[in-house]
Amino acid sequence: MENKVIKTIGVLTSGGDAPAMNAAVRAVVRTAIARGLSVKGILRGYSGLLNEEIIDMTEKSTSNIISRGGTILRTARCEEFKNPEVQKVAADICRKHGIDGLVVIGGDGSFRGAGCLAKLGINTVALPGTIDLDIACTEYTIGFDTAVNTAMEAIDKIKDTSISHERCSIIEVMGRDAGYIALWCGMATGAENILIPEKFDGNLPQTEMEVIESILRSRAKGKKHHLIVNAEGIGHSYGMAKRIEAATGIETRATILGHMQRGGNPTAIDRFHASMMGAYAVDLLIRGGNKRVVGYKHGEYYDLDIQEALSMTKNIDEYQLEIAKILGKTVGDYH
Ligand code: ADP
Ligand code: F6P
C-alpha cells in the first residue's frame, strides 16, 4: 500500500440509488472528521465531479439522514465518464479540490469508474451500493435488504386480494440482470413460481407454458390462487397475465412494483452494514488503501482489489432456488 497521507476525502454516490446510501455517506463523513480529516461531498456522481459540484461536508450536513432513503448527494449515470480523456479531467478536478482519497458508493459500473480514477493517482475505495445484490465479491450490498422487504410487503398485500378473488397474480420485481430480489421475495412470500433472468433462456413461450402447467396442476389439486414472482429481466408481465388467463381460464392480474423498491426508510440491517462499510472505507484510505472494494463475507467486512472484484462472477445459489421451488409447491393449505 502507498504511504500517501490523506487529508481530504471525497464521497459520491453513483448509478441507481439504494436505501442506506445516506447511512454510508454519514459514516464516511463522521468517521473522517473523527479521524481529523476534511470531507467533500460530490453531487450527482461522476457527472457532478466533472461539473465541479463539490461541497464541504460537516457532521451537521449528515444530521437526520440515517433513516432516510435516497441519497442526499443525489446520483446520476454519466456516459461520458467512460472516456479516458474525461477521466483525466475528473482526476485533475479531484487534485484541484485537494481530494486525495475518494469513496465511491454504487454498483459495478461505478466500481469501473473508481478503478479508472485510482489508476490516475486518486486513492479510491468503492462500496457496494445496489438493491440488486449482484456484486460477486460480497454477500451483502447496501439497499438490498430494504428493497426485498419493501417488495415482500407489497407481495403480501397482493396475495391477500389474490386469495380473496381466487386469482393468479404476477408480481414483477426489479433486477434486469439479477434474480436475487425475485428469489428472496418469492421465498419470503411462498410464491408458486419464481422467474429469474439467470434461468431464462430467452424462450418466453416455453417459460409461460411451464408456468401454465404448474397453475393447472395446482388447480387440479384444489388450490385457487397462484403467485408468480417475475424478475424485471424477464419482464412482459402484463402480456404474460393475458396469455395465462387465456390458457387457464383463471383471472390473472399483473403488478409491476418498479421504483418503489428503490426508496423508503432503510432497514436496521442496511443502516448497520452501510455505516460499518462507510467507516471501513475511511479507515482503509487512511491506512493507504487504494483501488479497493469493501465487501462482506462470512460475517466480516474485508477489502479486495477493484479489478479482482470486477472479474468475479456471481451465480444464483442452486440449493436456495431448489428449496424455494419445493416450498412454493401446492401443499393442500388453501387459506
Ligand atoms: P451501477 O454503478 O449501479 O452499476 P452504472 O452501470 O449505470 O450503475 O454505472 C454508473 C456510472 O459509472 C456510469 O454512468 C459511468 O459514469 C460509470 N461507469 C460505468 N462503467 C464504466 C466504465 N467502464 N468506465 C468508467 N466509468 C464507468
Ligand atoms: O440496479 C438497480 C436497478 O434498480 C435495477 O434493478 C433496475 O434494472 C435498474 O436499476 C433500473 O434503473 P433506472 O433507475 O434507470 O430505471
mmCIF file of C-alpha atoms and ligand atoms in Angstrom:
data_model
loop_
_atom_site.group_PDB
_atom_site.id
_atom_site.type_symbol
_atom_site.label_atom_id
_atom_site.label_comp_id
_atom_site.label_asym_id
_atom_site.label_seq_id
_atom_site.Cartn_x
_atom_site.Cartn_y
_atom_site.Cartn_z
ATOM 1 C CA MET A 1 0.000 0.000 0.000
ATOM 2 C CA GLU A 2 1.151 3.558 -0.787
ATOM 3 C CA ASN A 3 2.024 5.852 2.064
ATOM 4 C CA LYS A 4 0.220 8.890 0.675
ATOM 5 C CA VAL A 5 -1.036 10.990 3.602
ATOM 6 C CA ILE A 6 -4.765 11.524 3.227
ATOM 7 C CA LYS A 7 -6.043 14.896 4.423
ATOM 8 C CA THR A 8 -9.252 15.292 2.459
ATOM 9 C CA ILE A 9 -11.709 12.605 1.452
ATOM 10 C CA GLY A 10 -14.333 12.991 -1.256
ATOM 11 C CA VAL A 11 -17.521 10.936 -1.304
ATOM 12 C CA LEU A 12 -20.019 10.368 -4.105
ATOM 13 C CA THR A 13 -22.990 8.132 -4.889
ATOM 14 C CA SER A 14 -23.344 6.829 -8.432
ATOM 15 C CA GLY A 15 -25.626 4.652 -10.569
ATOM 16 C CA GLY A 16 -29.040 3.576 -9.270
ATOM 17 C CA ASP A 17 -29.735 4.841 -5.760
ATOM 18 C CA ALA A 18 -30.280 2.380 -2.926
ATOM 19 C CA PRO A 19 -31.706 2.707 0.593
ATOM 20 C CA ALA A 20 -28.971 3.327 3.200
ATOM 21 C CA MET A 21 -26.636 5.087 0.804
ATOM 22 C CA ASN A 22 -27.276 8.007 3.175
ATOM 23 C CA ALA A 23 -26.162 5.910 6.140
ATOM 24 C CA ALA A 24 -22.928 5.148 4.269
ATOM 25 C CA VAL A 25 -22.355 8.820 3.397
ATOM 26 C CA ARG A 26 -22.984 9.782 7.033
ATOM 27 C CA ALA A 27 -20.477 7.187 8.227
ATOM 28 C CA VAL A 28 -17.828 8.357 5.742
ATOM 29 C CA VAL A 29 -18.262 11.995 6.805
ATOM 30 C CA ARG A 30 -18.359 11.394 10.537
ATOM 31 C CA THR A 31 -15.561 8.832 10.648
ATOM 32 C CA ALA A 32 -13.319 11.060 8.543
ATOM 33 C CA ILE A 33 -13.979 14.073 10.764
ATOM 34 C CA ALA A 34 -13.370 11.960 13.885
ATOM 35 C CA ARG A 35 -10.004 10.951 12.390
ATOM 36 C CA GLY A 36 -9.091 14.615 11.802
ATOM 37 C CA LEU A 37 -9.762 14.740 8.038
ATOM 38 C CA SER A 38 -11.859 17.086 5.901
ATOM 39 C CA VAL A 39 -14.650 15.743 3.716
ATOM 40 C CA LYS A 40 -16.047 16.985 0.402
ATOM 41 C CA GLY A 41 -19.372 15.757 -0.919
ATOM 42 C CA ILE A 42 -19.503 15.365 -4.673
ATOM 43 C CA LEU A 43 -23.042 15.787 -6.007
ATOM 44 C CA ARG A 44 -24.608 13.710 -8.811
ATOM 45 C CA GLY A 45 -21.913 11.059 -9.125
ATOM 46 C CA TYR A 46 -19.228 11.334 -11.806
ATOM 47 C CA SER A 47 -21.338 13.871 -13.658
ATOM 48 C CA GLY A 48 -21.215 16.244 -10.656
ATOM 49 C CA LEU A 49 -17.485 15.630 -10.310
ATOM 50 C CA LEU A 50 -16.970 16.794 -13.904
ATOM 51 C CA ASN A 51 -19.173 19.838 -13.239
ATOM 52 C CA GLU A 52 -17.265 20.528 -10.007
ATOM 53 C CA GLU A 53 -20.437 20.231 -7.923
ATOM 54 C CA ILE A 54 -18.376 19.806 -4.770
ATOM 55 C CA ILE A 55 -19.462 20.889 -1.308
ATOM 56 C CA ASP A 56 -17.887 20.879 2.149
ATOM 57 C CA MET A 57 -19.415 18.247 4.427
ATOM 58 C CA THR A 58 -19.745 18.678 8.168
ATOM 59 C CA GLU A 59 -21.193 16.389 10.829
ATOM 60 C CA LYS A 60 -24.281 18.616 10.660
ATOM 61 C CA SER A 61 -24.715 18.101 6.928
ATOM 62 C CA THR A 62 -25.356 14.446 7.702
ATOM 63 C CA SER A 63 -27.834 15.063 10.526
ATOM 64 C CA ASN A 64 -31.093 13.118 10.386
ATOM 65 C CA ILE A 65 -30.253 11.183 7.259
ATOM 66 C CA ILE A 66 -29.583 7.713 8.653
ATOM 67 C CA SER A 67 -33.280 6.868 8.457
ATOM 68 C CA ARG A 68 -33.881 8.401 5.016
ATOM 69 C CA GLY A 69 -33.975 6.580 1.687
ATOM 70 C CA GLY A 70 -32.419 8.016 -1.472
ATOM 71 C CA THR A 71 -29.113 9.864 -1.345
ATOM 72 C CA ILE A 72 -28.609 13.425 -0.142
ATOM 73 C CA LEU A 73 -25.674 13.642 -2.564
ATOM 74 C CA ARG A 74 -28.036 12.763 -5.440
ATOM 75 C CA THR A 75 -26.908 10.269 -8.033
ATOM 76 C CA ALA A 76 -26.517 10.098 -11.785
ATOM 77 C CA ARG A 77 -25.356 7.988 -14.656
ATOM 78 C CA CYS A 78 -22.641 9.653 -16.707
ATOM 79 C CA GLU A 79 -21.880 8.023 -20.044
ATOM 80 C CA GLU A 80 -19.054 10.429 -20.926
ATOM 81 C CA PHE A 81 -17.094 9.310 -17.856
ATOM 82 C CA LYS A 82 -16.241 6.093 -19.723
ATOM 83 C CA ASN A 83 -13.950 8.186 -21.925
ATOM 84 C CA PRO A 84 -10.308 8.052 -20.630
ATOM 85 C CA GLU A 85 -9.722 11.721 -21.546
ATOM 86 C CA VAL A 86 -12.738 12.724 -19.463
ATOM 87 C CA GLN A 87 -11.435 10.607 -16.568
ATOM 88 C CA LYS A 88 -8.156 12.570 -16.660
ATOM 89 C CA VAL A 89 -10.139 15.806 -16.339
ATOM 90 C CA ALA A 90 -12.005 14.301 -13.358
ATOM 91 C CA ALA A 91 -8.733 13.274 -11.644
ATOM 92 C CA ASP A 92 -7.393 16.835 -12.152
ATOM 93 C CA ILE A 93 -10.589 18.223 -10.609
ATOM 94 C CA CYS A 94 -10.068 15.992 -7.546
ATOM 95 C CA ARG A 95 -6.500 17.312 -7.214
ATOM 96 C CA LYS A 96 -7.668 20.911 -7.693
ATOM 97 C CA HIS A 97 -10.105 20.471 -4.760
ATOM 98 C CA GLY A 98 -7.469 18.789 -2.604
ATOM 99 C CA ILE A 99 -9.290 15.437 -2.686
ATOM 100 C CA ASP A 100 -6.625 12.813 -2.088
ATOM 101 C CA GLY A 101 -8.927 9.916 -1.209
ATOM 102 C CA LEU A 102 -12.301 9.124 -2.742
ATOM 103 C CA VAL A 103 -15.162 6.886 -1.578
ATOM 104 C CA VAL A 104 -17.458 5.789 -4.407
ATOM 105 C CA ILE A 105 -20.781 4.232 -3.414
ATOM 106 C CA GLY A 106 -22.500 2.399 -6.271
ATOM 107 C CA GLY A 107 -22.716 -0.759 -8.337
ATOM 108 C CA ASP A 108 -20.170 -2.473 -10.550
ATOM 109 C CA GLY A 109 -20.399 0.254 -13.224
ATOM 110 C CA SER A 110 -19.418 2.792 -10.573
ATOM 111 C CA PHE A 111 -16.580 0.456 -9.490
ATOM 112 C CA ARG A 112 -15.196 0.600 -13.043
ATOM 113 C CA GLY A 113 -15.158 4.409 -12.851
ATOM 114 C CA ALA A 114 -13.461 4.240 -9.428
ATOM 115 C CA GLY A 115 -10.804 1.887 -10.847
ATOM 116 C CA CYS A 116 -10.045 4.385 -13.607
ATOM 117 C CA LEU A 117 -9.605 7.254 -11.128
ATOM 118 C CA ALA A 118 -7.348 5.064 -8.969
ATOM 119 C CA LYS A 119 -5.086 4.441 -11.968
ATOM 120 C CA LEU A 120 -4.868 8.215 -12.416
ATOM 121 C CA GLY A 121 -3.494 8.692 -8.893
ATOM 122 C CA ILE A 122 -6.625 9.302 -6.814
ATOM 123 C CA ASN A 123 -6.727 6.818 -3.938
ATOM 124 C CA THR A 124 -10.142 5.233 -4.268
ATOM 125 C CA VAL A 125 -12.287 2.841 -2.248
ATOM 126 C CA ALA A 126 -15.660 1.606 -3.537
ATOM 127 C CA LEU A 127 -18.667 0.444 -1.508
ATOM 128 C CA PRO A 128 -21.282 -1.923 -2.967
ATOM 129 C CA GLY A 129 -24.452 0.183 -3.179
ATOM 130 C CA THR A 130 -27.196 -1.548 -5.160
ATOM 131 C CA ILE A 131 -30.551 -3.144 -4.400
ATOM 132 C CA ASP A 132 -29.711 -5.950 -6.847
ATOM 133 C CA LEU A 133 -27.187 -7.905 -4.669
ATOM 134 C CA ASP A 134 -25.406 -8.655 -7.948
ATOM 135 C CA ILE A 135 -21.828 -7.978 -6.828
ATOM 136 C CA ALA A 136 -19.818 -11.175 -6.684
ATOM 137 C CA CYS A 137 -17.268 -10.266 -4.040
ATOM 138 C CA THR A 138 -19.839 -9.608 -1.331
ATOM 139 C CA GLU A 139 -22.730 -11.409 0.325
ATOM 140 C CA TYR A 140 -24.299 -8.047 1.181
ATOM 141 C CA THR A 141 -24.958 -4.906 -0.867
ATOM 142 C CA ILE A 142 -26.250 -1.634 0.566
ATOM 143 C CA GLY A 143 -30.022 -1.381 -0.001
ATOM 144 C CA PHE A 144 -30.839 -4.996 -0.862
ATOM 145 C CA ASP A 145 -32.412 -5.813 2.490
ATOM 146 C CA THR A 146 -34.721 -2.787 2.386
ATOM 147 C CA ALA A 147 -35.707 -3.401 -1.240
ATOM 148 C CA VAL A 148 -36.522 -7.045 -0.546
ATOM 149 C CA ASN A 149 -38.609 -6.128 2.489
ATOM 150 C CA THR A 150 -40.467 -3.447 0.516
ATOM 151 C CA ALA A 151 -41.234 -5.931 -2.253
ATOM 152 C CA MET A 152 -42.184 -8.645 0.239
ATOM 153 C CA GLU A 153 -44.682 -6.356 1.992
ATOM 154 C CA ALA A 154 -46.207 -5.366 -1.355
ATOM 155 C CA ILE A 155 -46.481 -9.007 -2.436
ATOM 156 C CA ASP A 156 -48.085 -9.976 0.904
ATOM 157 C CA LYS A 157 -50.771 -7.385 0.201
ATOM 158 C CA ILE A 158 -51.309 -8.549 -3.352
ATOM 159 C CA LYS A 159 -51.502 -12.128 -2.084
ATOM 160 C CA ASP A 160 -54.393 -11.176 0.223
ATOM 161 C CA THR A 161 -56.531 -9.927 -2.640
ATOM 162 C CA SER A 162 -55.358 -12.724 -4.925
ATOM 163 C CA ILE A 163 -56.606 -15.291 -2.372
ATOM 164 C CA SER A 164 -59.925 -13.455 -1.904
ATOM 165 C CA HIS A 165 -60.613 -13.407 -5.640
ATOM 166 C CA GLU A 166 -59.071 -16.810 -6.272
ATOM 167 C CA ARG A 167 -56.856 -15.305 -8.903
ATOM 168 C CA CYS A 168 -53.440 -15.771 -10.308
ATOM 169 C CA SER A 169 -51.117 -12.812 -9.594
ATOM 170 C CA ILE A 170 -47.866 -11.924 -11.302
ATOM 171 C CA ILE A 171 -45.649 -9.500 -9.450
ATOM 172 C CA GLU A 172 -42.702 -8.088 -11.326
ATOM 173 C CA VAL A 173 -39.778 -7.086 -9.134
ATOM 174 C CA MET A 174 -36.585 -5.229 -10.047
ATOM 175 C CA GLY A 175 -33.470 -6.912 -11.372
ATOM 176 C CA ARG A 176 -32.605 -6.511 -15.033
ATOM 177 C CA ASP A 177 -29.747 -8.990 -14.945
ATOM 178 C CA ALA A 178 -30.049 -10.463 -11.470
ATOM 179 C CA GLY A 179 -32.766 -12.561 -9.845
ATOM 180 C CA TYR A 180 -31.814 -12.129 -6.186
ATOM 181 C CA ILE A 181 -34.724 -9.815 -5.325
ATOM 182 C CA ALA A 182 -37.132 -12.218 -7.057
ATOM 183 C CA LEU A 183 -35.646 -15.269 -5.341
ATOM 184 C CA TRP A 184 -35.738 -13.730 -1.876
ATOM 185 C CA CYS A 185 -39.236 -12.233 -2.289
ATOM 186 C CA GLY A 186 -40.506 -15.416 -3.839
ATOM 187 C CA MET A 187 -39.165 -17.500 -0.961
ATOM 188 C CA ALA A 188 -40.452 -14.995 1.615
ATOM 189 C CA THR A 189 -43.991 -14.894 0.230
ATOM 190 C CA GLY A 190 -44.368 -18.550 -0.721
ATOM 191 C CA ALA A 191 -44.638 -17.889 -4.448
ATOM 192 C CA GLU A 192 -45.561 -20.867 -6.589
ATOM 193 C CA ASN A 193 -43.269 -19.734 -9.415
ATOM 194 C CA ILE A 194 -40.119 -17.601 -9.331
ATOM 195 C CA LEU A 195 -38.838 -16.451 -12.709
ATOM 196 C CA ILE A 196 -35.279 -15.139 -12.789
ATOM 197 C CA PRO A 197 -33.025 -13.947 -15.628
ATOM 198 C CA GLU A 198 -30.243 -16.375 -14.658
ATOM 199 C CA LYS A 199 -32.528 -19.287 -15.560
ATOM 200 C CA PHE A 200 -34.213 -17.661 -18.564
ATOM 201 C CA ASP A 201 -33.027 -18.856 -21.977
ATOM 202 C CA GLY A 202 -34.969 -16.213 -23.909
ATOM 203 C CA ASN A 203 -37.785 -18.607 -24.772
ATOM 204 C CA LEU A 204 -40.773 -16.749 -23.280
ATOM 205 C CA PRO A 205 -43.482 -19.072 -24.712
ATOM 206 C CA GLN A 206 -41.711 -22.081 -23.151
ATOM 207 C CA THR A 207 -41.352 -20.332 -19.771
ATOM 208 C CA GLU A 208 -45.023 -19.334 -19.855
ATOM 209 C CA MET A 209 -46.047 -22.863 -20.801
ATOM 210 C CA GLU A 210 -44.224 -24.229 -17.743
ATOM 211 C CA VAL A 211 -45.990 -21.684 -15.537
ATOM 212 C CA ILE A 212 -49.375 -22.528 -17.091
ATOM 213 C CA GLU A 213 -48.784 -26.238 -16.491
ATOM 214 C CA SER A 214 -47.901 -25.572 -12.868
ATOM 215 C CA ILE A 215 -51.056 -23.439 -12.411
ATOM 216 C CA LEU A 216 -53.207 -26.203 -13.887
ATOM 217 C CA ARG A 217 -51.531 -28.853 -11.703
ATOM 218 C CA SER A 218 -52.121 -26.708 -8.670
ATOM 219 C CA ARG A 219 -55.788 -26.082 -9.617
ATOM 220 C CA ALA A 220 -56.322 -29.785 -10.148
ATOM 221 C CA LYS A 221 -55.269 -30.293 -6.525
ATOM 222 C CA GLY A 222 -57.786 -27.651 -5.421
ATOM 223 C CA LYS A 223 -55.591 -24.607 -4.926
ATOM 224 C CA LYS A 224 -57.441 -21.488 -6.010
ATOM 225 C CA HIS A 225 -54.800 -18.783 -6.034
ATOM 226 C CA HIS A 226 -51.351 -18.692 -7.595
ATOM 227 C CA LEU A 227 -48.449 -16.321 -7.067
ATOM 228 C CA ILE A 228 -45.749 -15.756 -9.664
ATOM 229 C CA VAL A 229 -42.769 -13.528 -8.867
ATOM 230 C CA ASN A 230 -41.220 -12.427 -12.128
ATOM 231 C CA ALA A 231 -37.909 -10.549 -12.376
ATOM 232 C CA GLU A 232 -37.664 -7.404 -14.491
ATOM 233 C CA GLY A 233 -35.019 -9.140 -16.622
ATOM 234 C CA ILE A 234 -37.726 -11.439 -17.997
ATOM 235 C CA GLY A 235 -40.438 -8.788 -17.907
ATOM 236 C CA HIS A 236 -43.545 -8.935 -20.149
ATOM 237 C CA SER A 237 -45.708 -9.340 -17.035
ATOM 238 C CA TYR A 238 -48.859 -7.723 -18.497
ATOM 239 C CA GLY A 239 -48.725 -9.839 -21.666
ATOM 240 C CA MET A 240 -47.932 -12.900 -19.566
ATOM 241 C CA ALA A 241 -51.053 -12.256 -17.449
ATOM 242 C CA LYS A 242 -53.263 -12.079 -20.551
ATOM 243 C CA ARG A 243 -51.822 -15.269 -22.011
ATOM 244 C CA ILE A 244 -52.073 -17.159 -18.710
ATOM 245 C CA GLU A 245 -55.689 -16.082 -18.295
ATOM 246 C CA ALA A 246 -56.490 -17.164 -21.861
ATOM 247 C CA ALA A 247 -54.798 -20.549 -21.417
ATOM 248 C CA THR A 248 -56.122 -21.390 -17.930
ATOM 249 C CA GLY A 249 -59.423 -19.537 -17.723
ATOM 250 C CA ILE A 250 -58.233 -18.192 -14.360
ATOM 251 C CA GLU A 251 -58.438 -14.443 -13.815
ATOM 252 C CA THR A 252 -54.872 -13.167 -13.800
ATOM 253 C CA ARG A 253 -53.524 -9.759 -12.799
ATOM 254 C CA ALA A 254 -50.024 -8.321 -13.128
ATOM 255 C CA THR A 255 -48.407 -5.697 -10.901
ATOM 256 C CA ILE A 256 -45.055 -4.122 -11.653
ATOM 257 C CA LEU A 257 -43.588 -2.834 -8.393
ATOM 258 C CA GLY A 258 -40.970 -0.668 -10.112
ATOM 259 C CA HIS A 259 -39.072 2.124 -8.402
ATOM 260 C CA MET A 260 -40.904 1.880 -5.084
ATOM 261 C CA GLN A 261 -38.339 -0.869 -4.396
ATOM 262 C CA ARG A 262 -35.512 1.666 -4.532
ATOM 263 C CA GLY A 263 -36.944 4.060 -1.951
ATOM 264 C CA GLY A 264 -38.098 4.079 1.645
ATOM 265 C CA ASN A 265 -36.568 4.087 5.088
ATOM 266 C CA PRO A 266 -33.724 1.593 5.248
ATOM 267 C CA THR A 267 -33.957 -1.473 7.480
ATOM 268 C CA ALA A 268 -31.719 -1.823 10.539
ATOM 269 C CA ILE A 269 -29.576 -4.345 8.646
ATOM 270 C CA ASP A 270 -28.971 -1.863 5.832
ATOM 271 C CA ARG A 271 -28.285 1.021 8.209
ATOM 272 C CA PHE A 272 -25.834 -1.068 10.229
ATOM 273 C CA HIS A 273 -23.831 -2.549 7.349
ATOM 274 C CA ALA A 274 -23.818 0.725 5.401
ATOM 275 C CA SER A 275 -22.497 2.538 8.483
ATOM 276 C CA MET A 276 -19.773 -0.039 9.054
ATOM 277 C CA MET A 277 -18.750 -0.083 5.397
ATOM 278 C CA GLY A 278 -18.592 3.729 5.253
ATOM 279 C CA ALA A 279 -16.338 3.816 8.313
ATOM 280 C CA TYR A 280 -14.241 0.913 6.974
ATOM 281 C CA ALA A 281 -13.661 2.793 3.703
ATOM 282 C CA VAL A 282 -12.292 5.838 5.529
ATOM 283 C CA ASP A 283 -10.000 3.800 7.759
ATOM 284 C CA LEU A 284 -8.795 1.859 4.729
ATOM 285 C CA LEU A 285 -7.917 5.078 2.878
ATOM 286 C CA ILE A 286 -6.051 6.331 5.951
ATOM 287 C CA ARG A 287 -4.055 3.075 6.033
ATOM 288 C CA GLY A 288 -3.040 3.704 2.405
ATOM 289 C CA GLY A 289 -5.698 1.525 0.752
ATOM 290 C CA ASN A 290 -6.236 2.306 -2.911
ATOM 291 C CA LYS A 291 -8.222 0.725 -5.760
ATOM 292 C CA ARG A 292 -10.159 -1.388 -3.258
ATOM 293 C CA VAL A 293 -13.727 -2.592 -2.863
ATOM 294 C CA VAL A 294 -15.216 -3.235 0.569
ATOM 295 C CA GLY A 295 -17.170 -6.487 0.831
ATOM 296 C CA TYR A 296 -18.903 -8.566 3.475
ATOM 297 C CA LYS A 297 -18.293 -12.293 3.666
ATOM 298 C CA HIS A 298 -18.697 -14.950 6.347
ATOM 299 C CA GLY A 299 -19.794 -12.326 8.877
ATOM 300 C CA GLU A 300 -16.838 -9.993 8.326
ATOM 301 C CA TYR A 301 -16.020 -6.865 6.351
ATOM 302 C CA TYR A 302 -12.965 -7.146 4.155
ATOM 303 C CA ASP A 303 -11.460 -5.445 1.104
ATOM 304 C CA LEU A 304 -10.045 -6.555 -2.215
ATOM 305 C CA ASP A 305 -8.673 -5.056 -5.404
ATOM 306 C CA ILE A 306 -11.299 -3.425 -7.658
ATOM 307 C CA GLN A 307 -10.172 -5.333 -10.774
ATOM 308 C CA GLU A 308 -10.272 -8.606 -8.877
ATOM 309 C CA ALA A 309 -13.774 -7.765 -7.628
ATOM 310 C CA LEU A 310 -14.904 -6.939 -11.160
ATOM 311 C CA SER A 311 -13.504 -10.156 -12.584
ATOM 312 C CA MET A 312 -15.510 -12.337 -10.190
ATOM 313 C CA THR A 313 -18.814 -13.847 -11.275
ATOM 314 C CA LYS A 314 -21.785 -14.496 -9.068
ATOM 315 C CA ASN A 315 -24.082 -17.445 -9.627
ATOM 316 C CA ILE A 316 -27.512 -17.843 -8.191
ATOM 317 C CA ASP A 317 -27.472 -20.439 -5.409
ATOM 318 C CA GLU A 318 -28.996 -23.609 -6.910
ATOM 319 C CA TYR A 319 -29.862 -25.046 -3.499
ATOM 320 C CA GLN A 320 -31.744 -21.873 -2.468
ATOM 321 C CA LEU A 321 -33.638 -21.972 -5.755
ATOM 322 C CA GLU A 322 -34.481 -25.649 -5.313
ATOM 323 C CA ILE A 323 -35.783 -25.075 -1.799
ATOM 324 C CA ALA A 324 -37.874 -22.067 -2.905
ATOM 325 C CA LYS A 325 -39.441 -24.323 -5.539
ATOM 326 C CA ILE A 326 -40.129 -27.139 -3.062
ATOM 327 C CA LEU A 327 -41.662 -24.773 -0.508
ATOM 328 C CA GLY A 328 -43.787 -22.968 -3.106
ATOM 329 C CA LYS A 329 -45.377 -26.162 -4.399
ATOM 330 C CA THR A 330 -49.041 -26.710 -3.663
ATOM 331 C CA VAL A 331 -49.309 -28.419 -0.309
ATOM 332 C CA GLY A 332 -53.030 -28.511 0.355
ATOM 333 C CA ASP A 333 -53.493 -25.493 2.631
ATOM 334 C CA TYR A 334 -55.759 -23.208 0.716
ATOM 335 C CA HIS A 335 -56.450 -20.368 3.144
HETATM 336 P P1 ADP B 1 -24.041 0.938 -11.232
HETATM 337 O O1 ADP B 1 -22.898 1.626 -10.604
HETATM 338 O O2 ADP B 1 -25.255 0.921 -10.363
HETATM 339 O O3 ADP B 1 -23.680 -0.418 -11.798
HETATM 340 P P2 ADP B 1 -23.979 2.016 -13.940
HETATM 341 O O4 ADP B 1 -23.563 0.748 -14.578
HETATM 342 O O5 ADP B 1 -25.008 2.847 -14.614
HETATM 343 O O6 ADP B 1 -24.549 1.815 -12.458
HETATM 344 O O7 ADP B 1 -22.658 2.875 -13.735
HETATM 345 C C1 ADP B 1 -22.694 4.124 -13.064
HETATM 346 C C2 ADP B 1 -21.700 5.048 -13.689
HETATM 347 O O8 ADP B 1 -20.378 4.512 -13.538
HETATM 348 C C3 ADP B 1 -21.864 5.254 -15.185
HETATM 349 O O9 ADP B 1 -22.866 6.179 -15.518
HETATM 350 C C4 ADP B 1 -20.472 5.784 -15.544
HETATM 351 O O10 ADP B 1 -20.363 7.141 -15.175
HETATM 352 C C5 ADP B 1 -19.575 4.948 -14.629
HETATM 353 N N1 ADP B 1 -19.062 3.798 -15.381
HETATM 354 C C6 ADP B 1 -19.738 2.690 -15.734
HETATM 355 N N2 ADP B 1 -18.963 1.863 -16.485
HETATM 356 C C7 ADP B 1 -17.764 2.486 -16.616
HETATM 357 C C8 ADP B 1 -16.532 2.160 -17.272
HETATM 358 N N3 ADP B 1 -16.389 1.041 -17.973
HETATM 359 N N4 ADP B 1 -15.508 3.038 -17.175
HETATM 360 C C9 ADP B 1 -15.637 4.178 -16.461
HETATM 361 N N5 ADP B 1 -16.777 4.542 -15.835
HETATM 362 C C10 ADP B 1 -17.825 3.718 -15.891
HETATM 363 O O1 F6P B 2 -29.515 -1.545 -10.436
HETATM 364 C C1 F6P B 2 -30.635 -1.202 -9.698
HETATM 365 C C2 F6P B 2 -31.860 -1.156 -10.583
HETATM 366 O O2 F6P B 2 -32.955 -0.770 -9.788
HETATM 367 C C3 F6P B 2 -32.159 -2.457 -11.328
HETATM 368 O O3 F6P B 2 -32.796 -3.430 -10.542
HETATM 369 C C4 F6P B 2 -33.017 -1.942 -12.445
HETATM 370 O O4 F6P B 2 -32.941 -2.805 -13.563
HETATM 371 C C5 F6P B 2 -32.393 -0.612 -12.773
HETATM 372 O O5 F6P B 2 -31.696 -0.194 -11.608
HETATM 373 C C6 F6P B 2 -33.403 0.451 -13.150
HETATM 374 O O6 F6P B 2 -32.727 1.606 -13.475
HETATM 375 P P1 F6P B 2 -33.429 3.022 -13.737
HETATM 376 O O7 F6P B 2 -33.471 3.720 -12.427
HETATM 377 O O8 F6P B 2 -32.533 3.683 -14.704
HETATM 378 O O9 F6P B 2 -34.804 2.767 -14.274
#
